[in-house]
Amino acid sequence: MRRIAVVYDMGAADVVEIAAALEGLAEPIFVCPDSEFGEQPTQLMAELGRLCDISGLDLGRAAAKVRAERPDGIVTFTDYQLERTGALAAELDLPFHSPELVRKLTHKHLQRDVLNGCGASAVPARLVTGEDSARRAVAEVGLPAVFKPDVGTGSRSTYRISSYDDLVAACRSEFPGPAESAAPRRAAATEAFVFERELRGVVDTAPWGDYVSVESAVFHGAITHLTVTGKFPLAPPFREAGSFLPAALREEDEKSVLDVATRALTALGVRTGVCHTEVKLTPSGPQVIEVNGRLGGLVNALLGRATGVDVIRLAAGIALGDEEATKAVDNIAYERIAFVYARVPPLEARRVAEVSGLEQLRRLPGISRVVLKRGAGHSIDWRAGRLGQVYVCFGATETHEALASLLDEMTDVVKVRYEPRYPPPIN
């Protein structure tokens, strides 16, 4: 049987889910690098596939260890390992995003230059490395704006800047260093940020959000769009509250979204793999927010529930060079509307004091699973983005109208009480 190297990281697709998807296709080699998520489930990896622990190794020794496992392909399902996977793929001469492409996919300021250049967006942006460059950026880009890490995911530390005071507060929150004057000013950041003009969304999308995502498979440069995923409205400032598919778009709007996603993937030079492209619905037409060089979060669960398609298996087939891989997803048929909804705490929340109603939520028609992520006593920081959600629930309905009605019920049934933060945060 063929073997495929899966560069794994906690918080990505589950080991069991990956092994199940690959059954009968390829034996997984779970490549386990250093991870900021802590201890990896190495015992489970060894039981469900082959374990290749490369933690602590430089690129040359890591590549040699993976090469000894004789992989026929390589893949990852997390942003955190795109760079490492691209470097390993280049060393092993396996198809994947090139190291140069990975930089464009993971560094937002580089990607924005490409997107603006091909017409997939028209968003002035500047790279910010400290408060001085942030001051210059606001003068050049204008307001309102978005201030976010140049390399980041899950809405982490993403600020809406609508005034100069917002900018100063964000800089003091994110840029370390001693005060240089009576009016404190921080000199340098621990990481680079991007300051870019905010994309204004259309106003008539309720009860849905004003952005969508496109899930795409690319094989030898040929792009196959799998689905357009709808979104629930963002929680301030830009925190995701869940997804559903298919999106509730008119046919002409969906075509425009797919066209701009194609333009972005083509301009970036994506040749192989599965990509997740976020698109804002603006009054002047759809514009790309960003392109991610991996499977979208929870998309495999949603697409599997709605259509039976396994995108992890699809991504592995592409990585293994299967000519028939993308043909299996032509003309996807939807059996239901699948969704994941997350309760996002308010900006001023400091700690969860009480959560009630989860059992009633589990009993609602259409709900299949509810996961409590932050129970009573857990600290809350809005800057954690997606990692700060209180609970997540999964389910499916027959129509978008039924989903809209269920959304109202879900928010009414569960009550969450918080301890507030003093002083209240910006945004």
CSV table of C-alpha atoms in Angstrom, one decimal:
chain,number,residue,atom,x,y,z
A,1,MET,CA,0.0,0.0,0.0
A,2,ARG,CA,1.1,3.6,-0.7
A,3,ARG,CA,2.2,5.8,2.2
A,4,ILE,CA,1.4,9.4,2.8
A,5,ALA,CA,3.2,11.7,5.3
A,6,VAL,CA,0.8,13.7,7.4
A,7,VAL,CA,2.5,16.6,9.1
A,8,TYR,CA,0.4,16.8,12.2
A,9,ASP,CA,-0.3,19.5,14.9
A,10,MET,CA,-2.8,19.5,17.7
A,11,GLY,CA,-5.8,21.6,16.9
A,12,ALA,CA,-5.9,20.4,13.3
A,13,ALA,CA,-7.8,17.4,11.9
A,14,ASP,CA,-8.1,14.6,14.4
A,15,VAL,CA,-5.8,11.6,14.2
A,16,VAL,CA,-8.7,9.2,14.2
A,17,GLU,CA,-10.5,11.3,11.5
A,18,ILE,CA,-7.4,11.2,9.3
A,19,ALA,CA,-6.8,7.5,9.7
A,20,ALA,CA,-10.4,6.7,8.9
A,21,ALA,CA,-10.3,8.9,5.8
A,22,LEU,CA,-7.2,7.2,4.5
A,23,GLU,CA,-8.4,3.7,5.0
A,24,GLY,CA,-7.9,1.7,1.8
A,25,LEU,CA,-6.1,4.6,0.1
A,26,ALA,CA,-2.8,5.0,1.9
A,27,GLU,CA,-1.0,4.2,5.2
A,28,PRO,CA,-0.6,7.4,7.2
A,29,ILE,CA,2.9,8.4,8.4
A,30,PHE,CA,2.2,10.8,11.2
A,31,VAL,CA,5.0,13.3,11.1
A,32,CYS,CA,5.2,14.8,14.6
A,33,PRO,CA,7.2,18.1,14.8
A,34,ASP,CA,7.7,20.5,17.6
A,35,SER,CA,4.4,22.1,18.4
A,36,GLU,CA,3.2,25.1,20.4
A,37,PHE,CA,0.1,23.1,21.4
A,38,GLY,CA,2.1,20.9,23.7
A,39,GLU,CA,2.3,17.1,23.9
A,40,GLN,CA,1.1,15.3,20.8
A,41,PRO,CA,-1.0,12.0,20.8
A,42,THR,CA,2.0,10.0,19.6
A,43,GLN,CA,0.8,6.6,21.0
A,44,LEU,CA,-2.5,7.0,19.0
A,45,MET,CA,-0.5,7.9,15.9
A,46,ALA,CA,1.6,4.8,16.3
A,47,GLU,CA,-1.5,2.6,16.7
A,48,LEU,CA,-3.3,4.1,13.7
A,49,GLY,CA,-0.4,4.5,11.3
A,50,ARG,CA,3.4,5.0,11.4
A,51,LEU,CA,4.9,7.5,13.8
A,52,CYS,CA,7.7,9.7,12.6
A,53,ASP,CA,8.8,12.0,15.4
A,54,ILE,CA,10.9,14.8,14.1
A,55,SER,CA,10.7,17.1,17.1
A,56,GLY,CA,14.0,18.8,17.8
A,57,LEU,CA,15.5,18.0,14.4
A,58,ASP,CA,16.7,20.5,11.8
A,59,LEU,CA,15.4,20.3,8.3
A,60,GLY,CA,18.1,18.1,6.9
A,61,ARG,CA,17.8,15.4,9.7
A,62,ALA,CA,14.0,15.7,9.7
A,63,ALA,CA,13.8,15.1,5.9
A,64,ALA,CA,16.1,12.1,6.2
A,65,LYS,CA,13.9,10.6,8.9
A,66,VAL,CA,10.8,11.1,6.9
A,67,ARG,CA,12.5,9.8,3.7
A,68,ALA,CA,13.3,6.6,5.5
A,69,GLU,CA,9.5,6.0,5.8
A,70,ARG,CA,9.3,6.0,2.0
A,71,PRO,CA,6.3,8.4,1.6
A,72,ASP,CA,4.5,8.7,-1.8
A,73,GLY,CA,3.0,12.0,-0.9
A,74,ILE,CA,2.9,14.7,1.9
A,75,VAL,CA,0.1,16.8,3.3
A,76,THR,CA,-0.9,18.9,6.3
A,77,PHE,CA,-4.2,20.3,7.5
A,78,THR,CA,-3.0,23.2,9.7
A,79,ASP,CA,-1.6,26.6,9.0
A,80,TYR,CA,1.0,26.1,11.8
A,81,GLN,CA,2.8,23.4,9.7
A,82,LEU,CA,2.5,24.8,6.2
A,83,GLU,CA,6.0,26.2,6.2
A,84,ARG,CA,7.5,23.0,7.6
A,85,THR,CA,5.5,20.8,5.2
A,86,GLY,CA,6.6,22.9,2.2
A,87,ALA,CA,10.2,22.7,3.2
A,88,LEU,CA,10.0,18.9,3.7
A,89,ALA,CA,8.2,18.4,0.4
A,90,ALA,CA,11.0,20.3,-1.4
A,91,GLU,CA,13.7,18.2,0.2
A,92,LEU,CA,11.8,14.9,-0.6
A,93,ASP,CA,10.7,16.0,-4.1
A,94,LEU,CA,7.0,15.5,-3.3
A,95,PRO,CA,4.2,17.7,-4.7
A,96,PHE,CA,3.1,20.5,-2.3
A,97,HIS,CA,3.0,24.3,-2.1
A,98,SER,CA,6.6,25.5,-2.8
A,99,PRO,CA,8.4,27.3,0.0
A,100,GLU,CA,7.9,30.6,-1.9
A,101,LEU,CA,4.2,30.0,-2.2
A,102,VAL,CA,3.9,29.1,1.4
A,103,ARG,CA,5.3,32.5,2.3
A,104,LYS,CA,2.6,34.2,0.3
A,105,LEU,CA,-0.1,31.9,1.8
A,106,THR,CA,1.1,32.6,5.4
A,107,HIS,CA,2.3,36.2,5.3
A,108,LYS,CA,-0.7,38.5,4.9
A,109,HIS,CA,1.2,41.5,3.6
A,110,LEU,CA,2.8,39.5,0.8
A,111,GLN,CA,-0.5,37.9,-0.1
A,112,ARG,CA,-2.3,41.2,-0.2
A,113,ASP,CA,0.2,42.6,-2.8
A,114,VAL,CA,-0.7,39.6,-5.0
A,115,LEU,CA,-4.4,39.9,-4.5
A,116,ASN,CA,-4.4,43.6,-5.2
A,117,GLY,CA,-2.3,43.1,-8.2
A,118,CYS,CA,-4.7,40.6,-9.9
A,119,GLY,CA,-7.9,42.4,-9.0
A,120,ALA,CA,-9.1,39.9,-6.4
A,121,SER,CA,-9.0,42.8,-3.9
A,122,ALA,CA,-8.5,46.5,-3.7
A,123,VAL,CA,-7.3,46.9,-0.1
A,124,PRO,CA,-4.4,49.3,0.8
A,125,ALA,CA,-2.2,47.6,3.4
A,126,ARG,CA,1.1,48.2,5.2
A,127,LEU,CA,3.3,46.0,7.3
A,128,VAL,CA,3.7,47.2,10.8
A,129,THR,CA,6.6,46.4,13.1
A,130,GLY,CA,6.1,48.9,15.9
A,131,GLU,CA,4.1,52.0,16.9
A,132,ASP,CA,6.1,54.3,14.7
A,133,SER,CA,5.3,52.3,11.5
A,134,ALA,CA,1.7,52.0,12.8
A,135,ARG,CA,1.4,55.8,12.9
A,136,ARG,CA,2.6,56.0,9.3
A,137,ALA,CA,0.3,53.2,8.2
A,138,VAL,CA,-2.8,55.0,9.5
A,139,ALA,CA,-1.9,58.1,7.6
A,140,GLU,CA,-1.3,56.2,4.4
A,141,VAL,CA,-4.2,53.6,4.6
A,142,GLY,CA,-6.9,55.6,6.3
A,143,LEU,CA,-9.7,54.5,8.6
A,144,PRO,CA,-11.6,52.4,9.4
A,145,ALA,CA,-8.9,49.7,9.3
A,146,VAL,CA,-8.1,46.2,10.5
A,147,PHE,CA,-5.0,45.5,12.6
A,148,LYS,CA,-3.9,41.9,12.7
A,149,PRO,CA,-0.9,39.6,12.9
A,150,ASP,CA,1.0,39.2,9.6
A,151,VAL,CA,1.1,35.5,10.4
A,152,GLY,CA,-1.9,34.3,12.3
A,153,THR,CA,-5.2,32.3,12.2
A,154,GLY,CA,-8.5,32.1,13.9
A,155,SER,CA,-9.0,35.9,14.3
A,156,ARG,CA,-6.3,36.0,16.9
A,157,SER,CA,-5.5,39.6,18.1
A,158,THR,CA,-7.5,41.1,15.3
A,159,TYR,CA,-8.5,44.7,16.0
A,160,ARG,CA,-10.9,47.1,14.3
A,161,ILE,CA,-9.3,50.6,14.2
A,162,SER,CA,-11.8,53.3,13.8
A,163,SER,CA,-9.9,56.2,15.5
A,164,TYR,CA,-6.4,57.2,16.4
A,165,ASP,CA,-7.1,56.3,20.0
A,166,ASP,CA,-8.0,52.7,18.9
A,167,LEU,CA,-4.6,52.5,17.2
A,168,VAL,CA,-2.7,53.7,20.3
A,169,ALA,CA,-4.6,51.2,22.5
A,170,ALA,CA,-3.9,48.3,20.1
A,171,CYS,CA,-0.2,49.2,19.9
A,172,ARG,CA,0.1,49.3,23.7
A,173,SER,CA,-1.6,46.0,23.9
A,174,GLU,CA,0.5,44.2,21.3
A,175,PHE,CA,3.9,46.0,21.2
A,176,PRO,CA,6.2,45.4,24.2
A,177,GLY,CA,8.9,47.6,25.5
A,178,PRO,CA,9.4,50.4,28.0
A,179,ALA,CA,7.6,53.7,27.7
A,180,GLU,CA,9.8,56.2,25.9
A,181,SER,CA,8.1,59.4,27.1
A,182,ALA,CA,5.4,60.8,29.3
A,183,ALA,CA,2.9,59.6,26.6
A,184,PRO,CA,3.8,55.9,26.6
A,185,ARG,CA,4.9,54.6,23.2
A,186,ARG,CA,6.1,51.1,22.5
A,187,ALA,CA,9.0,50.8,20.1
A,188,ALA,CA,8.8,47.2,18.6
A,189,ALA,CA,6.5,44.3,18.3
A,190,THR,CA,7.2,40.7,19.2
A,191,GLU,CA,5.6,39.9,15.8
A,192,ALA,CA,4.8,41.9,12.7
A,193,PHE,CA,1.3,43.1,12.1
A,194,VAL,CA,-0.6,44.2,9.0
A,195,PHE,CA,-2.6,47.4,9.0
A,196,GLU,CA,-5.1,47.3,6.1
A,197,ARG,CA,-8.2,49.2,5.1
A,198,GLU,CA,-11.4,47.5,6.3
A,199,LEU,CA,-13.6,45.9,3.7
A,200,ARG,CA,-17.2,47.1,4.1
A,201,GLY,CA,-19.7,44.4,3.6
A,202,VAL,CA,-23.1,44.6,2.0
A,203,VAL,CA,-26.0,45.4,4.4
A,204,ASP,CA,-28.7,43.0,3.3
A,205,THR,CA,-27.3,39.5,4.3
A,206,ALA,CA,-29.2,39.0,7.6
A,207,PRO,CA,-29.5,36.5,9.3
A,208,TRP,CA,-26.2,35.4,7.6
A,209,GLY,CA,-22.8,37.1,7.7
A,210,ASP,CA,-21.5,39.3,4.9
A,211,TYR,CA,-18.7,37.0,3.9
A,212,VAL,CA,-18.3,33.4,2.7
A,213,SER,CA,-15.5,30.9,2.0
A,214,VAL,CA,-14.7,28.9,-1.0
A,215,GLU,CA,-13.3,25.4,-0.6
A,216,SER,CA,-11.2,24.4,-3.6
A,217,ALA,CA,-9.2,21.4,-4.8
A,218,VAL,CA,-6.2,22.1,-7.2
A,219,PHE,CA,-4.5,19.4,-9.2
A,220,HIS,CA,-1.7,20.3,-11.6
A,221,GLY,CA,-3.0,23.8,-11.7
A,222,ALA,CA,-6.6,22.9,-12.6
A,223,ILE,CA,-9.0,24.3,-10.0
A,224,THR,CA,-12.2,22.5,-8.9
A,225,HIS,CA,-14.4,24.5,-6.4
A,226,LEU,CA,-16.0,22.1,-4.0
A,227,THR,CA,-18.5,24.4,-2.3
A,228,VAL,CA,-19.2,27.9,-1.0
A,229,THR,CA,-19.5,27.9,2.7
A,230,GLY,CA,-21.8,30.4,4.4
A,231,LYS,CA,-21.0,32.2,7.6
A,232,PHE,CA,-22.9,33.4,10.6
A,233,PRO,CA,-22.4,37.1,11.5
A,234,LEU,CA,-19.1,38.0,13.0
A,235,ALA,CA,-18.9,38.9,16.7
A,236,PRO,CA,-17.0,42.1,17.3
A,237,PRO,CA,-14.4,43.0,16.2
A,238,PHE,CA,-13.9,40.1,13.7
A,239,ARG,CA,-14.4,36.8,15.6
A,240,GLU,CA,-16.1,33.9,13.8
A,241,ALA,CA,-19.3,32.5,15.1
A,242,GLY,CA,-19.7,29.5,12.8
A,243,SER,CA,-20.3,28.2,9.3
A,244,PHE,CA,-22.9,26.4,7.2
A,245,LEU,CA,-23.0,24.9,3.8
A,246,PRO,CA,-24.0,25.4,1.2
A,247,ALA,CA,-24.1,29.2,1.5
A,248,ALA,CA,-27.4,31.0,0.9
A,249,LEU,CA,-26.3,32.9,-2.2
A,250,ARG,CA,-28.1,33.8,-5.4
A,251,GLU,CA,-26.7,32.0,-8.4
A,252,GLU,CA,-25.2,35.1,-9.9
A,253,ASP,CA,-23.5,36.1,-6.6
A,254,GLU,CA,-22.1,32.6,-6.2
A,255,LYS,CA,-20.6,32.8,-9.7
A,256,SER,CA,-18.9,36.1,-8.8
A,257,VAL,CA,-17.5,34.6,-5.6
A,258,LEU,CA,-16.1,31.6,-7.5
A,259,ASP,CA,-14.6,33.8,-10.2
A,260,VAL,CA,-12.7,36.0,-7.7
A,261,ALA,CA,-11.5,32.9,-5.8
A,262,THR,CA,-10.2,31.4,-9.1
A,263,ARG,CA,-8.4,34.7,-9.8
A,264,ALA,CA,-6.7,34.7,-6.4
A,265,LEU,CA,-5.6,31.0,-6.6
A,266,THR,CA,-4.3,31.5,-10.1
A,267,ALA,CA,-2.4,34.7,-9.3
A,268,LEU,CA,-0.8,33.1,-6.2
A,269,GLY,CA,0.4,30.2,-8.3
A,270,VAL,CA,-1.3,27.4,-6.4
A,271,ARG,CA,-0.6,24.2,-8.3
A,272,THR,CA,-1.7,21.4,-6.0
A,273,GLY,CA,-3.7,20.8,-2.8
A,274,VAL,CA,-6.9,21.9,-1.0
A,275,CYS,CA,-7.3,25.6,-0.3
A,276,HIS,CA,-9.8,27.7,1.8
A,277,THR,CA,-10.5,31.3,0.4
A,278,GLU,CA,-12.4,33.8,2.5
A,279,VAL,CA,-14.4,36.3,0.4
A,280,LYS,CA,-16.1,39.5,1.6
A,281,LEU,CA,-19.4,40.5,0.0
A,282,THR,CA,-19.0,44.2,-0.7
A,283,PRO,CA,-21.2,46.8,-2.4
A,284,SER,CA,-18.8,46.8,-5.4
A,285,GLY,CA,-18.6,43.0,-5.6
A,286,PRO,CA,-16.8,40.2,-3.8
A,287,GLN,CA,-13.2,40.8,-2.7
A,288,VAL,CA,-10.9,38.2,-1.2
A,289,ILE,CA,-10.1,38.6,2.5
A,290,GLU,CA,-7.4,35.9,2.4
A,291,VAL,CA,-6.4,32.6,0.9
A,292,ASN,CA,-5.4,29.7,3.2
A,293,GLY,CA,-3.3,26.9,1.8
A,294,ARG,CA,-5.1,24.1,3.6
A,295,LEU,CA,-8.5,22.7,4.3
A,296,GLY,CA,-10.9,25.1,6.1
A,297,GLY,CA,-11.6,24.5,9.8
A,298,LEU,CA,-14.4,21.9,10.3
A,299,VAL,CA,-15.1,21.9,6.5
A,300,ASN,CA,-14.5,18.2,6.3
A,301,ALA,CA,-17.2,17.5,9.0
A,302,LEU,CA,-19.6,19.9,7.4
A,303,LEU,CA,-19.2,18.7,3.8
A,304,GLY,CA,-19.3,15.1,4.9
A,305,ARG,CA,-22.6,15.7,6.8
A,306,ALA,CA,-24.1,17.6,3.9
A,307,THR,CA,-22.9,15.6,0.9
A,308,GLY,CA,-20.9,12.5,2.0
A,309,VAL,CA,-17.7,13.9,0.5
A,310,ASP,CA,-14.5,13.3,2.5
A,311,VAL,CA,-12.1,16.3,1.8
A,312,ILE,CA,-9.3,14.7,3.9
A,313,ARG,CA,-9.4,11.7,1.5
A,314,LEU,CA,-9.6,14.1,-1.4
A,315,ALA,CA,-6.5,16.1,-0.3
A,316,ALA,CA,-4.6,12.9,0.2
A,317,GLY,CA,-5.5,11.6,-3.2
A,318,ILE,CA,-4.2,14.9,-4.8
A,319,ALA,CA,-1.0,14.6,-2.8
A,320,LEU,CA,-0.5,11.1,-4.0
A,321,GLY,CA,-1.0,12.2,-7.6
A,322,ASP,CA,-4.3,10.4,-8.3
A,323,GLU,CA,-5.6,11.7,-11.7
A,324,GLU,CA,-9.2,10.7,-10.7
A,325,ALA,CA,-9.1,12.4,-7.3
A,326,THR,CA,-11.0,15.6,-8.2
A,327,LYS,CA,-13.4,13.8,-10.6
A,328,ALA,CA,-15.0,12.1,-7.6
A,329,VAL,CA,-16.3,15.6,-6.4
A,330,ASP,CA,-17.8,16.8,-9.7
A,331,ASN,CA,-21.5,17.8,-9.3
A,332,ILE,CA,-21.7,17.5,-5.5
A,333,ALA,CA,-25.3,16.9,-4.4
A,334,TYR,CA,-26.5,18.4,-1.1
A,335,GLU,CA,-28.7,16.2,1.1
A,336,ARG,CA,-29.1,18.8,3.9
A,337,ILE,CA,-27.8,22.1,5.3
A,338,ALA,CA,-24.9,21.3,7.7
A,339,PHE,CA,-23.7,23.8,10.2
A,340,VAL,CA,-21.5,24.5,13.2
A,341,TYR,CA,-22.4,27.4,15.5
A,342,ALA,CA,-20.2,28.9,18.2
A,343,ARG,CA,-21.1,31.1,21.2
A,344,VAL,CA,-18.6,33.9,21.2
A,345,PRO,CA,-18.2,35.9,24.5
A,346,PRO,CA,-18.5,39.7,24.6
A,347,LEU,CA,-15.5,41.8,24.4
A,348,GLU,CA,-15.7,42.9,28.0
A,349,ALA,CA,-15.8,39.3,29.4
A,350,ARG,CA,-13.0,38.4,31.7
A,351,ARG,CA,-14.2,35.0,33.0
A,352,VAL,CA,-17.1,32.6,32.4
A,353,ALA,CA,-19.3,32.7,35.6
A,354,GLU,CA,-22.1,30.2,34.5
A,355,VAL,CA,-23.3,28.3,31.5
A,356,SER,CA,-26.9,26.9,31.6
A,357,GLY,CA,-29.2,25.3,29.0
A,358,LEU,CA,-26.7,23.0,27.2
A,359,GLU,CA,-28.9,20.0,27.8
A,360,GLN,CA,-31.9,21.8,26.3
A,361,LEU,CA,-29.8,22.7,23.4
A,362,ARG,CA,-28.8,19.1,22.8
A,363,ARG,CA,-32.5,18.2,22.7
A,364,LEU,CA,-33.4,20.7,20.0
A,365,PRO,CA,-34.4,19.0,16.6
A,366,GLY,CA,-31.4,19.4,14.2
A,367,ILE,CA,-28.7,19.5,16.9
A,368,SER,CA,-26.3,16.5,16.7
A,369,ARG,CA,-23.5,17.4,19.0
A,370,VAL,CA,-22.7,20.1,21.6
A,371,VAL,CA,-19.1,20.7,22.9
A,372,LEU,CA,-18.5,22.9,26.0
A,373,LYS,CA,-15.1,24.6,25.5
A,374,ARG,CA,-15.1,27.2,28.3
A,375,GLY,CA,-17.1,26.4,31.4
A,376,ALA,CA,-17.6,28.2,34.6
A,377,GLY,CA,-14.3,29.5,36.0
A,378,HIS,CA,-12.5,29.6,32.7
A,379,SER,CA,-10.7,32.9,31.8
A,380,ILE,CA,-11.7,34.7,28.7
A,381,ASP,CA,-9.6,37.0,26.4
A,382,TRP,CA,-11.3,38.2,23.2
A,383,ARG,CA,-7.9,38.3,21.5
A,384,ALA,CA,-7.8,34.5,21.5
A,385,GLY,CA,-10.3,34.6,18.6
A,386,ARG,CA,-11.7,31.2,17.8
A,387,LEU,CA,-9.9,29.6,20.7
A,388,GLY,CA,-12.0,31.7,23.1
A,389,GLN,CA,-15.4,30.3,22.1
A,390,VAL,CA,-17.6,29.2,25.0
A,391,TYR,CA,-19.4,26.3,23.3
A,392,VAL,CA,-19.8,24.8,19.8
A,393,CYS,CA,-22.7,22.9,18.4
A,394,PHE,CA,-23.1,20.9,15.2
A,395,GLY,CA,-26.2,20.0,13.3
A,396,ALA,CA,-28.2,20.0,10.1
A,397,THR,CA,-31.5,21.2,8.8
A,398,GLU,CA,-33.5,20.7,5.6
A,399,THR,CA,-33.5,24.3,4.5
A,400,HIS,CA,-31.8,27.6,5.1
A,401,GLU,CA,-35.1,29.0,6.5
A,402,ALA,CA,-35.2,26.2,9.1
A,403,LEU,CA,-31.6,27.0,10.0
A,404,ALA,CA,-32.4,30.7,10.5
A,405,SER,CA,-35.2,29.6,12.9
A,406,LEU,CA,-33.0,27.2,14.7
A,407,LEU,CA,-30.3,29.8,15.2
A,408,ASP,CA,-32.8,32.0,17.1
A,409,GLU,CA,-33.7,29.0,19.3
A,410,MET,CA,-30.1,28.1,20.0
A,411,THR,CA,-29.2,31.6,21.2
A,412,ASP,CA,-32.4,31.8,23.4
A,413,VAL,CA,-31.9,28.3,25.1
A,414,VAL,CA,-28.4,28.7,26.4
A,415,LYS,CA,-27.6,31.4,28.9
A,416,VAL,CA,-24.1,32.4,29.7
A,417,ARG,CA,-23.1,34.8,32.5
A,418,TYR,CA,-19.7,36.4,32.5
A,419,GLU,CA,-17.5,38.3,34.9
A,420,PRO,CA,-16.6,41.7,33.2
A,421,ARG,CA,-13.2,43.1,32.6
A,422,TYR,CA,-12.2,46.5,34.0
A,423,PRO,CA,-11.4,48.7,32.3
A,424,PRO,CA,-13.4,47.5,29.2
A,425,PRO,CA,-11.3,46.6,26.2
A,426,ILE,CA,-11.0,48.5,22.9
A,427,ASN,CA,-13.2,47.6,20.0
